[in-house]
Amino acid sequence: QSKTAALFLYEEALFPWGKLNFGGRVESLNVQAFSDPAVPRFVAAERSFKPSSIAFGGLYKLDSAWSLTSNLTVNQRAPKDYELFANGPHLATAAYEVGNAQLAKERSANLEFGLAWRGAATASGRRSANFASANAFLSQFQNYLMLESTGKQRTSAGAVNPADLNGDGLDDVSGAAILPEFAYSQHRARLSGFEINGNWRVSEAASATQTFDLQWRADFVKGTNIDSNTSLPRISPLRLGATLIWAQNGGTQLGWGARVGIDRYARPADQSTEAYTFLNLALTYRMKAKITGQDSNLLFYARADNATDRLAYSATSILTQSLPGRVPLPGRSLKLGVQAMF
């Protein structure tokens, strides 16, 4: 049982050169676990926390096209109920999860800088389709809270390292399912990385009846366990992507559109998965219609995801660790649909 109450404040001040903002939050949290005579491992326990967070940010306009942003935050996060008191099989993760009732608040200091650019407006006054932005961040954790493998195995009833001589995944004595054990722990940690994205109008007909745009994106996170000088588990790997977009009527509400996108996922630092590339395709048609007597927009679409049917595994999913080689990402899929906006 969890009970929480919080108070937060957000303020923003606008200036000719940009803006400043401030945020703060204080919270009171009580988490209580109850005993169960039928299950001896379920014992009564209770923890209380009073986390607080504060944030400062700003935006500075260098000129009409360029702007700088910066954010500094100092955060505290109370452990969740399951991070404190879990002690049993988790059906969704196919693991035996063990909490730690002595966990402290997670504390972090975070610094982020950003640079953004947007092209000049067109002669007709329309907003430019060309833009780009880049952000870099650094987060230092005093008590980074994570779920990691202990190397042990458990039966669904809690027995440690049961015998499985025939390799059928069941305890030879009780017949109970055997699961890998994962436990919650805290470490000093560091997260750093960047993200960039943008759009480039490749071509545009003189009457703006047809446009081609190239959207591009990339992001990277490096997670380090400072205590052991090893990579943090389940951190998203380097991702690179680009999408070519064709649209009628300058990308307005009516007409045909098409997309061809490629996303490349690198091998993560913990070597848990291999690199892979996804190809995604889409064809759309927008039209106006009357729905319940009101002017509405209809979007018809056909979308093919992972069009090459590439076999791949998620580096951020615990299932990649608890059920190695058994839970791939979705294969080729085709979706047909219609969306009504009214």
mmCIF file of C-alpha atoms in Angstrom:
data_model
loop_
_atom_site.group_PDB
_atom_site.id
_atom_site.type_symbol
_atom_site.label_atom_id
_atom_site.label_comp_id
_atom_site.label_asym_id
_atom_site.label_seq_id
_atom_site.Cartn_x
_atom_site.Cartn_y
_atom_site.Cartn_z
ATOM 1 C CA GLN A 1 0.000 0.000 0.000
ATOM 2 C CA SER A 2 1.436 3.353 -1.068
ATOM 3 C CA LYS A 3 0.267 6.778 0.089
ATOM 4 C CA THR A 4 1.723 9.918 -1.401
ATOM 5 C CA ALA A 5 1.166 13.667 -1.261
ATOM 6 C CA ALA A 6 3.129 16.279 -3.179
ATOM 7 C CA LEU A 7 3.359 20.003 -3.780
ATOM 8 C CA PHE A 8 4.993 21.475 -6.861
ATOM 9 C CA LEU A 9 5.629 24.961 -8.216
ATOM 10 C CA TYR A 10 6.525 26.106 -11.739
ATOM 11 C CA GLU A 11 7.347 29.678 -12.731
ATOM 12 C CA GLU A 12 8.374 31.172 -16.074
ATOM 13 C CA ALA A 13 9.556 34.684 -16.919
ATOM 14 C CA LEU A 14 9.686 36.020 -20.494
ATOM 15 C CA PHE A 15 12.241 38.584 -21.704
ATOM 16 C CA PRO A 16 13.054 40.142 -25.086
ATOM 17 C CA TRP A 17 16.132 37.899 -25.307
ATOM 18 C CA GLY A 18 14.393 34.652 -24.242
ATOM 19 C CA LYS A 19 13.013 33.176 -21.026
ATOM 20 C CA LEU A 20 13.903 31.723 -17.629
ATOM 21 C CA ASN A 21 12.023 29.030 -15.749
ATOM 22 C CA PHE A 22 12.088 27.488 -12.310
ATOM 23 C CA GLY A 23 10.463 24.408 -10.837
ATOM 24 C CA GLY A 24 10.362 22.743 -7.449
ATOM 25 C CA ARG A 25 8.629 19.726 -5.917
ATOM 26 C CA VAL A 26 8.388 18.257 -2.419
ATOM 27 C CA GLU A 27 6.748 14.928 -1.702
ATOM 28 C CA SER A 28 5.815 12.673 1.198
ATOM 29 C CA LEU A 29 5.566 8.941 0.535
ATOM 30 C CA ASN A 30 4.701 6.016 2.786
ATOM 31 C CA VAL A 31 4.991 2.433 1.511
ATOM 32 C CA GLN A 32 3.696 -0.497 3.537
ATOM 33 C CA ALA A 33 3.922 -4.235 2.863
ATOM 34 C CA PHE A 34 1.709 -6.745 4.670
ATOM 35 C CA SER A 35 2.498 -10.217 5.941
ATOM 36 C CA ASP A 36 0.735 -13.365 4.771
ATOM 37 C CA PRO A 37 0.733 -16.439 7.043
ATOM 38 C CA ALA A 38 0.293 -18.667 3.995
ATOM 39 C CA VAL A 39 3.458 -17.298 2.366
ATOM 40 C CA PRO A 40 6.316 -17.037 4.903
ATOM 41 C CA ARG A 41 8.483 -14.898 2.622
ATOM 42 C CA PHE A 42 5.841 -12.110 2.735
ATOM 43 C CA VAL A 43 6.733 -10.205 5.912
ATOM 44 C CA ALA A 44 5.344 -6.921 7.203
ATOM 45 C CA ALA A 45 7.509 -3.862 6.560
ATOM 46 C CA GLU A 46 7.119 -0.113 6.176
ATOM 47 C CA ARG A 47 9.220 2.739 4.784
ATOM 48 C CA SER A 48 8.681 6.506 4.526
ATOM 49 C CA PHE A 49 10.451 9.028 2.289
ATOM 50 C CA LYS A 50 10.419 12.780 1.727
ATOM 51 C CA PRO A 51 12.053 13.392 -1.678
ATOM 52 C CA SER A 52 12.435 16.856 -3.173
ATOM 53 C CA SER A 53 13.577 18.205 -6.542
ATOM 54 C CA ILE A 54 14.505 21.582 -7.967
ATOM 55 C CA ALA A 55 15.121 22.759 -11.529
ATOM 56 C CA PHE A 56 16.410 25.873 -13.299
ATOM 57 C CA GLY A 57 16.299 26.465 -17.038
ATOM 58 C CA GLY A 58 16.635 29.131 -19.661
ATOM 59 C CA LEU A 59 16.482 29.946 -23.354
ATOM 60 C CA TYR A 60 18.603 32.632 -25.006
ATOM 61 C CA LYS A 61 17.918 33.847 -28.540
ATOM 62 C CA LEU A 62 21.203 34.419 -30.360
ATOM 63 C CA ASP A 63 19.331 35.856 -33.354
ATOM 64 C CA SER A 64 16.167 35.165 -35.335
ATOM 65 C CA ALA A 65 17.410 31.692 -36.326
ATOM 66 C CA TRP A 66 19.590 30.407 -33.473
ATOM 67 C CA SER A 67 18.830 29.829 -29.790
ATOM 68 C CA LEU A 68 20.608 28.289 -26.799
ATOM 69 C CA THR A 69 18.949 26.345 -23.984
ATOM 70 C CA SER A 70 20.252 25.063 -20.667
ATOM 71 C CA ASN A 71 18.733 23.159 -17.755
ATOM 72 C CA LEU A 72 20.093 22.277 -14.319
ATOM 73 C CA THR A 73 18.147 19.921 -12.061
ATOM 74 C CA VAL A 74 18.783 18.253 -8.733
ATOM 75 C CA ASN A 75 16.384 15.353 -8.278
ATOM 76 C CA GLN A 76 15.416 12.875 -5.607
ATOM 77 C CA ARG A 77 13.244 9.814 -6.235
ATOM 78 C CA ALA A 78 11.772 7.481 -3.648
ATOM 79 C CA PRO A 79 11.970 3.736 -4.381
ATOM 80 C CA LYS A 80 8.785 2.119 -5.683
ATOM 81 C CA ASP A 81 6.911 -0.472 -3.623
ATOM 82 C CA TYR A 82 8.199 -3.357 -5.748
ATOM 83 C CA GLU A 83 11.777 -2.044 -5.624
ATOM 84 C CA LEU A 84 11.551 -2.254 -1.834
ATOM 85 C CA PHE A 85 9.480 -5.362 -1.145
ATOM 86 C CA ALA A 86 9.315 -7.583 -4.245
ATOM 87 C CA ASN A 87 9.984 -11.234 -3.421
ATOM 88 C CA GLY A 88 8.633 -13.613 -6.013
ATOM 89 C CA PRO A 89 8.140 -14.460 -9.676
ATOM 90 C CA HIS A 90 7.237 -11.623 -12.028
ATOM 91 C CA LEU A 91 5.113 -13.060 -14.825
ATOM 92 C CA ALA A 92 5.747 -10.167 -17.234
ATOM 93 C CA THR A 93 9.548 -10.307 -16.980
ATOM 94 C CA ALA A 94 9.950 -14.099 -16.571
ATOM 95 C CA ALA A 95 12.232 -13.452 -13.603
ATOM 96 C CA TYR A 96 12.247 -13.926 -9.854
ATOM 97 C CA GLU A 97 12.537 -10.356 -8.532
ATOM 98 C CA VAL A 98 13.959 -9.515 -5.115
ATOM 99 C CA GLY A 99 13.499 -6.087 -3.573
ATOM 100 C CA ASN A 100 15.633 -4.378 -0.949
ATOM 101 C CA ALA A 101 13.793 -2.839 1.996
ATOM 102 C CA GLN A 102 16.897 -0.781 2.904
ATOM 103 C CA LEU A 103 17.060 1.204 -0.332
ATOM 104 C CA ALA A 104 17.673 4.934 0.011
ATOM 105 C CA LYS A 105 16.322 7.776 -2.113
ATOM 106 C CA GLU A 106 17.807 7.976 -5.593
ATOM 107 C CA ARG A 107 19.684 11.288 -5.909
ATOM 108 C CA SER A 108 20.963 12.866 -9.104
ATOM 109 C CA ALA A 109 22.355 16.117 -10.473
ATOM 110 C CA ASN A 110 21.645 16.745 -14.146
ATOM 111 C CA LEU A 111 22.989 19.310 -16.605
ATOM 112 C CA GLU A 112 21.800 19.778 -20.194
ATOM 113 C CA PHE A 113 22.754 22.175 -22.992
ATOM 114 C CA GLY A 114 20.973 22.623 -26.305
ATOM 115 C CA LEU A 115 21.405 24.495 -29.571
ATOM 116 C CA ALA A 116 18.536 24.988 -32.045
ATOM 117 C CA TRP A 117 18.247 26.519 -35.516
ATOM 118 C CA ARG A 118 15.305 27.237 -37.815
ATOM 119 C CA GLY A 119 15.477 28.584 -41.343
ATOM 120 C CA ALA A 120 14.035 31.934 -42.385
ATOM 121 C CA ALA A 121 10.338 32.212 -43.231
ATOM 122 C CA THR A 122 9.344 31.945 -46.872
ATOM 123 C CA ALA A 123 8.411 34.954 -49.018
ATOM 124 C CA SER A 124 4.742 34.160 -48.401
ATOM 125 C CA GLY A 125 5.304 34.284 -44.649
ATOM 126 C CA ARG A 126 5.083 30.528 -44.076
ATOM 127 C CA ARG A 127 7.261 29.015 -41.370
ATOM 128 C CA SER A 128 10.405 27.392 -42.750
ATOM 129 C CA ALA A 129 10.415 23.605 -43.011
ATOM 130 C CA ASN A 130 14.172 23.522 -42.297
ATOM 131 C CA PHE A 131 15.268 23.125 -38.684
ATOM 132 C CA ALA A 132 17.874 21.367 -36.565
ATOM 133 C CA SER A 133 18.530 20.909 -32.864
ATOM 134 C CA ALA A 134 21.224 19.291 -30.727
ATOM 135 C CA ASN A 135 21.267 18.522 -27.009
ATOM 136 C CA ALA A 136 23.960 17.105 -24.740
ATOM 137 C CA PHE A 137 23.456 15.996 -21.146
ATOM 138 C CA LEU A 138 25.292 14.672 -18.106
ATOM 139 C CA SER A 139 23.653 13.051 -15.066
ATOM 140 C CA GLN A 140 25.535 12.048 -11.931
ATOM 141 C CA PHE A 141 23.768 9.633 -9.552
ATOM 142 C CA GLN A 142 24.604 9.051 -5.930
ATOM 143 C CA ASN A 143 22.214 6.096 -5.522
ATOM 144 C CA TYR A 144 21.232 4.924 -8.997
ATOM 145 C CA LEU A 145 18.500 2.309 -8.554
ATOM 146 C CA MET A 146 18.677 -0.637 -10.937
ATOM 147 C CA LEU A 147 17.489 -4.196 -11.417
ATOM 148 C CA GLU A 148 20.355 -6.563 -12.204
ATOM 149 C CA SER A 149 20.940 -10.274 -12.493
ATOM 150 C CA THR A 150 22.447 -11.989 -9.455
ATOM 151 C CA GLY A 151 23.528 -15.083 -11.410
ATOM 152 C CA LYS A 152 21.313 -17.265 -9.203
ATOM 153 C CA GLN A 153 18.178 -19.204 -10.063
ATOM 154 C CA ARG A 154 14.968 -19.612 -8.106
ATOM 155 C CA THR A 155 11.865 -21.752 -8.289
ATOM 156 C CA SER A 156 8.550 -19.940 -8.413
ATOM 157 C CA ALA A 157 8.202 -20.909 -4.729
ATOM 158 C CA GLY A 158 11.522 -19.258 -3.832
ATOM 159 C CA ALA A 159 13.988 -22.167 -3.550
ATOM 160 C CA VAL A 160 17.521 -21.038 -4.482
ATOM 161 C CA ASN A 161 19.549 -22.762 -7.237
ATOM 162 C CA PRO A 162 17.314 -25.819 -7.676
ATOM 163 C CA ALA A 163 18.478 -28.942 -9.514
ATOM 164 C CA ASP A 164 17.502 -29.329 -13.171
ATOM 165 C CA LEU A 165 19.486 -32.293 -14.457
ATOM 166 C CA ASN A 166 17.318 -32.897 -17.548
ATOM 167 C CA GLY A 167 17.315 -29.210 -18.568
ATOM 168 C CA ASP A 168 13.532 -28.884 -18.898
ATOM 169 C CA GLY A 169 13.393 -25.642 -16.878
ATOM 170 C CA LEU A 170 11.620 -27.338 -13.967
ATOM 171 C CA ASP A 171 12.882 -28.214 -10.489
ATOM 172 C CA ASP A 172 13.682 -31.953 -10.397
ATOM 173 C CA VAL A 173 12.229 -32.211 -6.869
ATOM 174 C CA SER A 174 9.104 -30.035 -6.827
ATOM 175 C CA GLY A 175 8.423 -29.649 -10.541
ATOM 176 C CA ALA A 176 8.182 -25.861 -10.087
ATOM 177 C CA ALA A 177 9.320 -23.541 -12.864
ATOM 178 C CA ILE A 178 12.895 -22.237 -12.579
ATOM 179 C CA LEU A 179 13.508 -18.515 -13.112
ATOM 180 C CA PRO A 180 16.635 -16.328 -13.151
ATOM 181 C CA GLU A 181 16.961 -14.134 -10.070
ATOM 182 C CA PHE A 182 17.112 -10.344 -10.466
ATOM 183 C CA ALA A 183 17.615 -8.044 -7.484
ATOM 184 C CA TYR A 184 17.237 -4.297 -6.938
ATOM 185 C CA SER A 185 20.382 -2.508 -5.828
ATOM 186 C CA GLN A 186 21.927 0.968 -5.774
ATOM 187 C CA HIS A 187 25.234 2.223 -7.121
ATOM 188 C CA ARG A 188 27.010 5.421 -7.975
ATOM 189 C CA ALA A 189 26.401 5.947 -11.664
ATOM 190 C CA ARG A 190 26.845 8.362 -14.539
ATOM 191 C CA LEU A 191 24.683 8.856 -17.620
ATOM 192 C CA SER A 192 25.866 11.028 -20.490
ATOM 193 C CA GLY A 193 24.876 11.422 -24.090
ATOM 194 C CA PHE A 194 23.400 13.496 -26.854
ATOM 195 C CA GLU A 195 20.433 13.706 -29.203
ATOM 196 C CA ILE A 196 20.176 15.538 -32.526
ATOM 197 C CA ASN A 197 17.362 15.838 -35.048
ATOM 198 C CA GLY A 198 16.287 18.011 -37.922
ATOM 199 C CA ASN A 199 14.406 18.408 -41.176
ATOM 200 C CA TRP A 200 15.685 19.499 -44.598
ATOM 201 C CA ARG A 201 13.310 20.488 -47.409
ATOM 202 C CA VAL A 202 15.007 18.640 -50.268
ATOM 203 C CA SER A 203 12.773 20.002 -53.001
ATOM 204 C CA GLU A 204 9.541 21.888 -53.436
ATOM 205 C CA ALA A 205 7.469 22.586 -56.530
ATOM 206 C CA ALA A 206 7.073 26.250 -57.419
ATOM 207 C CA SER A 207 3.411 26.089 -56.456
ATOM 208 C CA ALA A 208 4.218 24.006 -53.341
ATOM 209 C CA THR A 209 1.923 21.266 -54.633
ATOM 210 C CA GLN A 210 4.584 18.643 -53.913
ATOM 211 C CA THR A 211 7.350 18.581 -51.329
ATOM 212 C CA PHE A 212 10.173 16.218 -50.410
ATOM 213 C CA ASP A 213 11.613 16.400 -46.893
ATOM 214 C CA LEU A 214 14.461 14.492 -45.267
ATOM 215 C CA GLN A 215 14.096 14.046 -41.513
ATOM 216 C CA TRP A 216 17.162 12.834 -39.637
ATOM 217 C CA ARG A 217 17.849 11.871 -36.035
ATOM 218 C CA ALA A 218 20.464 10.331 -33.770
ATOM 219 C CA ASP A 219 20.816 9.720 -30.050
ATOM 220 C CA PHE A 220 23.307 8.054 -27.755
ATOM 221 C CA VAL A 221 23.497 7.306 -24.026
ATOM 222 C CA LYS A 222 26.485 5.996 -22.112
ATOM 223 C CA GLY A 223 25.675 4.519 -18.703
ATOM 224 C CA THR A 224 28.496 3.673 -16.290
ATOM 225 C CA ASN A 225 28.368 1.939 -12.925
ATOM 226 C CA ILE A 226 31.041 3.987 -11.152
ATOM 227 C CA ASP A 227 31.407 1.485 -8.308
ATOM 228 C CA SER A 228 32.382 -1.389 -10.624
ATOM 229 C CA ASN A 229 33.477 0.652 -13.688
ATOM 230 C CA THR A 230 31.148 -1.423 -15.882
ATOM 231 C CA SER A 231 28.305 -0.548 -18.250
ATOM 232 C CA LEU A 232 24.829 -0.174 -16.806
ATOM 233 C CA PRO A 233 22.390 -2.831 -18.047
ATOM 234 C CA ARG A 234 19.573 -2.175 -20.519
ATOM 235 C CA ILE A 235 20.806 1.225 -21.740
ATOM 236 C CA SER A 236 19.603 2.233 -25.205
ATOM 237 C CA PRO A 237 22.410 1.902 -27.791
ATOM 238 C CA LEU A 238 23.434 4.441 -30.422
ATOM 239 C CA ARG A 239 20.533 5.019 -32.819
ATOM 240 C CA LEU A 240 20.714 6.626 -36.249
ATOM 241 C CA GLY A 241 17.729 7.254 -38.469
ATOM 242 C CA ALA A 242 16.445 9.093 -41.520
ATOM 243 C CA THR A 243 13.037 9.348 -43.192
ATOM 244 C CA LEU A 244 12.272 10.641 -46.698
ATOM 245 C CA ILE A 245 8.792 12.198 -46.818
ATOM 246 C CA TRP A 246 6.775 13.074 -49.922
ATOM 247 C CA ALA A 247 3.594 15.097 -49.573
ATOM 248 C CA GLN A 248 1.035 16.755 -51.797
ATOM 249 C CA ASN A 249 -0.139 20.312 -51.170
ATOM 250 C CA GLY A 250 2.949 21.227 -49.170
ATOM 251 C CA GLY A 251 2.094 18.809 -46.375
ATOM 252 C CA THR A 252 -1.290 20.439 -45.645
ATOM 253 C CA GLN A 253 -4.378 18.555 -44.572
ATOM 254 C CA LEU A 254 -5.360 17.170 -48.010
ATOM 255 C CA GLY A 255 -3.819 14.779 -50.502
ATOM 256 C CA TRP A 256 -1.438 11.853 -50.725
ATOM 257 C CA GLY A 257 1.741 11.279 -48.742
ATOM 258 C CA ALA A 258 4.449 8.636 -48.457
ATOM 259 C CA ARG A 259 7.348 7.841 -46.119
ATOM 260 C CA VAL A 260 10.443 5.648 -46.345
ATOM 261 C CA GLY A 261 12.398 5.419 -43.105
ATOM 262 C CA ILE A 262 15.548 3.613 -41.973
ATOM 263 C CA ASP A 263 16.605 3.205 -38.341
ATOM 264 C CA ARG A 264 19.965 1.729 -37.337
ATOM 265 C CA TYR A 265 20.500 0.409 -33.791
ATOM 266 C CA ALA A 266 24.111 -0.249 -32.790
ATOM 267 C CA ARG A 267 25.353 -3.006 -30.498
ATOM 268 C CA PRO A 268 24.989 -1.811 -26.874
ATOM 269 C CA ALA A 269 27.900 -1.369 -24.495
ATOM 270 C CA ASP A 270 26.853 -4.382 -22.386
ATOM 271 C CA GLN A 271 26.992 -6.576 -25.555
ATOM 272 C CA SER A 272 23.531 -7.984 -24.779
ATOM 273 C CA THR A 273 22.246 -7.761 -28.377
ATOM 274 C CA GLU A 274 23.529 -7.473 -31.929
ATOM 275 C CA ALA A 275 23.174 -4.390 -34.147
ATOM 276 C CA TYR A 276 20.235 -4.261 -36.550
ATOM 277 C CA THR A 277 18.498 -2.011 -39.087
ATOM 278 C CA PHE A 278 14.750 -1.535 -39.574
ATOM 279 C CA LEU A 279 13.072 -0.352 -42.790
ATOM 280 C CA ASN A 280 9.621 1.240 -42.323
ATOM 281 C CA LEU A 281 7.240 2.300 -45.110
ATOM 282 C CA ALA A 282 3.959 4.229 -45.104
ATOM 283 C CA LEU A 283 1.380 5.537 -47.585
ATOM 284 C CA THR A 284 -1.303 8.026 -46.496
ATOM 285 C CA TYR A 285 -4.273 9.933 -47.899
ATOM 286 C CA ARG A 286 -5.963 12.876 -46.154
ATOM 287 C CA MET A 287 -9.438 14.149 -47.032
ATOM 288 C CA LYS A 288 -12.208 16.236 -45.571
ATOM 289 C CA ALA A 289 -15.549 14.728 -44.567
ATOM 290 C CA LYS A 290 -18.693 15.473 -42.592
ATOM 291 C CA ILE A 291 -18.951 13.609 -39.285
ATOM 292 C CA THR A 292 -21.989 14.294 -37.095
ATOM 293 C CA GLY A 293 -22.533 17.415 -39.186
ATOM 294 C CA GLN A 294 -19.080 18.820 -38.467
ATOM 295 C CA ASP A 295 -16.140 19.378 -40.806
ATOM 296 C CA SER A 296 -13.636 16.644 -40.046
ATOM 297 C CA ASN A 297 -10.394 15.236 -41.403
ATOM 298 C CA LEU A 298 -9.938 11.600 -42.370
ATOM 299 C CA LEU A 299 -6.512 9.979 -42.622
ATOM 300 C CA PHE A 300 -6.294 6.649 -44.462
ATOM 301 C CA TYR A 301 -2.988 4.848 -44.053
ATOM 302 C CA ALA A 302 -1.092 1.708 -44.946
ATOM 303 C CA ARG A 303 2.047 1.088 -42.910
ATOM 304 C CA ALA A 304 4.697 -1.623 -43.157
ATOM 305 C CA ASP A 305 7.039 -1.828 -40.170
ATOM 306 C CA ASN A 306 10.272 -3.846 -40.236
ATOM 307 C CA ALA A 307 9.589 -4.396 -43.931
ATOM 308 C CA THR A 308 12.665 -6.616 -44.393
ATOM 309 C CA ASP A 309 11.554 -8.880 -41.501
ATOM 310 C CA ARG A 310 14.842 -8.426 -39.661
ATOM 311 C CA LEU A 311 15.358 -10.591 -36.558
ATOM 312 C CA ALA A 312 16.286 -8.264 -33.692
ATOM 313 C CA TYR A 313 16.185 -8.017 -29.909
ATOM 314 C CA SER A 314 15.635 -5.026 -27.644
ATOM 315 C CA ALA A 315 18.683 -3.976 -25.633
ATOM 316 C CA THR A 316 16.452 -2.137 -23.129
ATOM 317 C CA SER A 317 14.110 -5.056 -22.329
ATOM 318 C CA ILE A 318 14.743 -7.290 -19.340
ATOM 319 C CA LEU A 319 13.234 -10.151 -21.374
ATOM 320 C CA THR A 320 16.385 -10.129 -23.505
ATOM 321 C CA GLN A 321 18.248 -11.152 -20.333
ATOM 322 C CA SER A 322 15.672 -13.334 -18.581
ATOM 323 C CA LEU A 323 14.628 -15.214 -21.747
ATOM 324 C CA PRO A 324 17.670 -14.888 -24.043
ATOM 325 C CA GLY A 325 16.932 -15.581 -27.690
ATOM 326 C CA ARG A 326 13.225 -16.192 -27.072
ATOM 327 C CA VAL A 327 11.575 -12.733 -27.205
ATOM 328 C CA PRO A 328 12.491 -10.908 -30.416
ATOM 329 C CA LEU A 329 11.107 -7.567 -31.513
ATOM 330 C CA PRO A 330 8.083 -7.737 -33.859
ATOM 331 C CA GLY A 331 8.791 -8.999 -37.352
ATOM 332 C CA ARG A 332 7.316 -7.651 -40.568
ATOM 333 C CA SER A 333 3.854 -6.182 -40.068
ATOM 334 C CA LEU A 334 1.292 -4.489 -42.309
ATOM 335 C CA LYS A 335 -1.311 -2.170 -40.820
ATOM 336 C CA LEU A 336 -4.271 -0.650 -42.657
ATOM 337 C CA GLY A 337 -6.376 1.949 -40.901
ATOM 338 C CA VAL A 338 -8.338 5.150 -40.892
ATOM 339 C CA GLN A 339 -8.191 7.962 -38.365
ATOM 340 C CA ALA A 340 -10.969 10.524 -37.946
ATOM 341 C CA MET A 341 -10.265 13.934 -36.392
ATOM 342 C CA PHE A 342 -13.337 15.996 -35.499
#
